[in-house]
Amino acid sequence: VIGLVLPSIHYLAILPISILFVAALVLLVASALIRGALSRTLTTAFTLAASLAAAAAGIWQWSYVAGHGATTTIAHAIVLDGFAVVSSAVVALSLALATLVAHDWSKREHVAGAEYHVLSLAAAAGAILMCQANDLVVIFLGLEILSIGLYVLVAFDRQRATSAEAALKYFLLGGFASAIFIYGAALVYGATGSTNLTSMSYFLGSNTLLRPGLLFAGGGLLMVGFAFKVAVVPFHLWSPDVYQGAPTPVTGFMASIVKVGAFVAFLRVLVSALGTQMDTWRPILFVLIAASTLVGASLGLVQRNIKRMLAYSSINHAGFMLLGLYAGDARGSAATLFYLMTYAPIVVASFAVVTLVGGEGDEAHSITTYRGLARRQPWLGGALAVLLLSQLGAPLTTGFYAKFAVLAASVDAGGGALALIALLGAAIAASFYLRWVFALYADEGRDAPRVAVPPATGLVIVLGVMLTVLFGLWPGPLAALSQHATVLFTP
Amino acid sequence: VHSSLWLTVLVALPLVGAVVAGALRRREGAAYVAGVVTAGVELVLTAVVVVLYNSHVAGASTFDFASRHVLAAPFGLAWDVALDGISLLLVALTSIVLVLALVGARDRRREPAFVAWLLMLTSFTMGSFVAHDLLLFFIFFELTLVPSYFLIAQWGAREAGRAALKFFIYTFTGSAFLFVGALYLAFLHQHQAGGDLTFAYGALSATVMSRSSAVWLFGAFAVAFAVKSPIWPLHTWSPLTYAEAPTAGSIELSALLAKLGSYGLLRFAVGLLPLALTTMRPVLLTLAVIGIVYGSALACVTPDLKRLVAYSSLAQMGFITLGVVAGSKIAMVGAVLLMFNHGVITAGFFLLIGFVERRRGTATIADLTGLQGPAPVLAALFTVVMLASIGLPGLSGFVSEYLILIGTFATHAWWAVAATFGVVLAALYLLWVYQRVFHGRAAGENAQIADATTSERWVMVPVVVLVVVLGVFPKPVLDRISPSVQQLISHVAPAGVSK
C-alpha cells in the first residue's frame, strides 16, 4: 500500500504568498457574488492592505531567519532565507506602489471591476514564489503564475489594438520561453537526478560528470528561459513592443516584479545549484551582459517613444544586474539584490510619471510631449529628472550605488574588462536619459495643458524620489541589509 | 591640525547658496544677490583657510584640515577631506573663478536656475579639490557633469544642446575607465591589507603592485583625466563646447573643470601609481608636446575667438601635463602654478570675449576690426591678459611656463626644446588675433561699440591684479606649493630624480 505522506509545512515561510493569494481569491469571489461593480476605492484599499501585510510579514520572517538561519520547508521545495525575505518584501512593496498608480489610471480610463487587482495580486504572489523557490519545478510554477497574470494585464486596455497585440506577442514568446525552461529543467533532472537546487548542488559537488553534455544542454536551456523573462539581448525582442503596448501602470509593475522574481530565481539556479559549473556559464553570461548593456543602450538612442526607450533602458539595467551573477559569490549576490531593491521603486515611479503624462487614452508617449514639462510643472518635471538621473547612475542617487555594487563585485571576481564594457554601455545610455531630461527643461510649450497629478500617483512619485535621494545620500543601511540578507543565504 | 569643518563648510556653503537661490524664484534678482553674497563669503572663507594652512602637520605629509568619517562601509564610502599646498591653490582658484563667473554673467541675473547651477558646480568642484579619498574625488568629479551639462545646454548658443551632450558623453566615458581602475586598485589594496574596502588616499598609495598592473591602472586613470584636461587626442569635445557654452560656462569649464583633469593626473595617477611613470612618461610627454604644437597651430587659423581660447587652452594644458610628468620638482611646481595662472588668464579671456559678444553679438574674428578706436580700455585689458598668456616676463604666465620648461629641460631636454616652439606660436596667434580684432579702421557696427563700462572694468581688476602680482612676486605662492610638491616627488621618485 502506498501511503501518501504530506510534507510538513512551515506556515511562516509561505505567509506573504498566502496573504496575496487569499486576498486575490477573496476579491475574485467577492466581485462575483456582489451585484454591480465593487467600489474602486475599496478594491484599491484592499489590495494595498494585502500587499502591505505581505511586506510586514517579511519583518516577522526576518526575525525568524535571524534567529534560526536559513531553512527549507515543504520537502525542501520552498526556502526561507534572508535573500527570499528581502526580495519578497521588495515585490510586495512594488505591488503596493503599482496599485496606487493603477487606482488613478483606472479612474481616468474608466476601468471598473476588481479583475485588475486580482490579477496583480496573483502575479505578485507568483513573483514571491520564484523568490522563495528551491526547486526547478517550483520556479516554473512561480514563473507561470507570474506570467499568466501579466499576459492578461498587458491586454487590459481593451480599447487599444496595440494592447492586445502586445499581449499576444508576450504570450506566444513567453510560452516558448516557458517551454524551453521546462525542457531545460527536464534535462538537468536527467543529468543530476533531482530538480531540487540543494540536491543538485550537492550532487555536482560530490560527483564528477564524465559526460556533462546533458547538464550543459539543460543548464543552457534554463539560462535561455531566464534570459527571455528578464529580457537580455539577444532574447529581448518582445520587450519594447510589450512595454509600449501594455497599459502604462502595468508596464511599471511588470518591469519591477518580473525583474525581482526572475533574477532571484536565476541567481539561485546559477550560483547555488550550478555554482560548480561556474567556468562553463561565465562565458555565456559575459556575452549576454556585453550584448545587453551595449545593444540596449544603442537601440535606446533612436527611440522616439518614451515607453520603448524605457524598455531598452531596462534591457541595459538587466545587463548590469547580471554582473552580480557573473561574480557568482556573496558580494555579487548582495550587489544584485541591492540593485533590485533600488531599481524597483525607481522604475515604478518613472512609469507613474509616464502614466500621468500619457493622458486619457494612454497614447501621448512621444518625447515631444515632455518638452518644457519641467518649466510648466517644476515639481513633476524635476521629479522625473531625478528619477532619470538615478537610472543613469549619477552620484547622490541610489542608481549610482547600485551600479557601484555590481561593478565592484564584477571587478573583484576578475571581470574588470566586462565592467568596463558595461560602463561604456552606461555612457551610451546616459545620452538618451539626458536627451529626455533636456527635453524636460526645453524652453517651449509654455501653453501646453498642465498634467493633472492625482494624490495616489503623486504619493508614488514622491516616495520613489525620496527613496532614491535619501539612500543616495546615505546608502549604508540598504547596503548592509543586502549584505546581511546574503549571509543568510540558502542552506 | 586645523579642523576639517573649514573644508566641509567650503563645500557645503555654495550648495546651501544654490538651494536658497533656487528657492528665491519669485523675487526678481534676489537669487543673484544670494549668489553674489555666497560667493563673497566663500572667498573670505577661502582666504582664511589660505592663511591658516600649515604645511608642517606632524605625520600628515603636508596635508592639513584632515579628517575621515566612514559613511557606508560596504562601499568604502567616506567623507575624507584634507588640503595640501597643491589643492590649496586650486581651492583659491575655485573661489575666485566663482566670483568672476557670477559677476561676468550679470546679464543672467534674473535667472535663478542659472545662479543655482553655477553655485552647485562650484560646490562639486570644491569637493573634488579637497577630497582626500579616491572614491569621494570620483563622486565629485562625476557630479560636476550634471550642473555643467545644464549650464551649457540651457544657456548656450545655437548648437548648445549637441555640445553639452558631446561634453557629457565624452567625460562620462572617460570616467568609466577611472571608475574601473579605482575599484581594481581598492580591491588590490583590500586583498593585501585586509579589512574593509577603502579608497583612502594614504592607504591606496601604500599598495604594492607589479609594474604592469601599475601601467594598466595609470592608463585607465590617464584616459579619464586626459578627456577632462583635455590632452591631445582626446580634446575634440572642447572647441565645440567652449564655443557654444555661455560666458560663465566657458569660464567654469576652461578655468576650473579642466584643472580637475590635470589635478587628478598629478594627485591620483602620478601620486598613486609612481611605478608606471617610467613606462608612461615618454607617452604623456609626447602627447603633451603634440598638444602644445597642435593646439597652437589650430589657434592660429581658427575663425572664432572662443575656439581660439579653446585651442590655446589645449596648448596650455599640454604645458601643465609636461610639468606634471616630467619628474622634476621645478617643473611640477611650475605646472601647479600654471594651473592657477591659466585659470585666471582664461577667465579673463572669456570675460573679455563675453564683453565683445554682448556688444557685437558675435565672436567671429572676421566680423571684428579696429575695436581699439572706439574701445581703448577694452583693448588695453585684452592686451594685459594676452601678454600674460604669451608669457611676457613680469606677468604671471611667464613664471609658470619658465619653471616648467627649465624643469623639463633638466630631465627631458628634447621634449622641452619642442615645447618651447609652443611659446613662440602663442605669441604668433595672440598678437595676430589682436591685430585683426583691435587694429585697423573700425567701420559700421564696429565703430559704434561702447568702451568697457565701469562695472566691467571692476570685474577685470582682480584678473589684472593677479596677473601682475603673481608675475612680479610669486614667492608666497611658491612657498606654499613647494613642500607639497617635494613630498609628492619624493614619493614618486624616492631616489631623487629632481635636479
mmCIF file of C-alpha atoms in Angstrom, chain B residues 13 63 75 80-81 92 96 109 188 272 274 296 326 345 356 390 403-404 434 447 459 480:
data_model
loop_
_atom_site.group_PDB
_atom_site.id
_atom_site.type_symbol
_atom_site.label_atom_id
_atom_site.label_comp_id
_atom_site.label_asym_id
_atom_site.label_seq_id
_atom_site.Cartn_x
_atom_site.Cartn_y
_atom_site.Cartn_z
ATOM 1 C CA LEU B 13 28.165 76.719 1.555
ATOM 2 C CA PHE B 63 48.191 67.776 4.497
ATOM 3 C CA PHE B 75 31.078 50.683 -0.450
ATOM 4 C CA ASP B 80 37.522 62.264 3.805
ATOM 5 C CA VAL B 81 38.874 65.750 3.191
ATOM 6 C CA ALA B 92 41.564 79.540 -4.052
ATOM 7 C CA ILE B 96 37.987 83.433 -7.422
ATOM 8 C CA ARG B 109 20.972 87.830 -13.104
ATOM 9 C CA LEU B 188 44.178 45.137 -4.756
ATOM 10 C CA LEU B 272 49.207 56.706 -6.514
ATOM 11 C CA PRO B 274 54.546 56.096 -9.458
ATOM 12 C CA SER B 296 48.880 76.495 -31.032
ATOM 13 C CA ALA B 326 58.499 65.421 -16.263
ATOM 14 C CA ILE B 345 44.060 84.152 -17.617
ATOM 15 C CA VAL B 356 32.714 91.911 -27.084
ATOM 16 C CA ILE B 390 52.112 84.762 -24.195
ATOM 17 C CA LEU B 403 59.630 76.888 -14.419
ATOM 18 C CA ILE B 404 58.072 74.086 -16.459
ATOM 19 C CA TYR B 434 44.927 91.215 -31.562
ATOM 20 C CA ALA B 447 32.784 101.793 -34.914
ATOM 21 C CA VAL B 459 35.345 92.784 -12.909
ATOM 22 C CA ARG B 480 53.015 77.134 -0.214
#
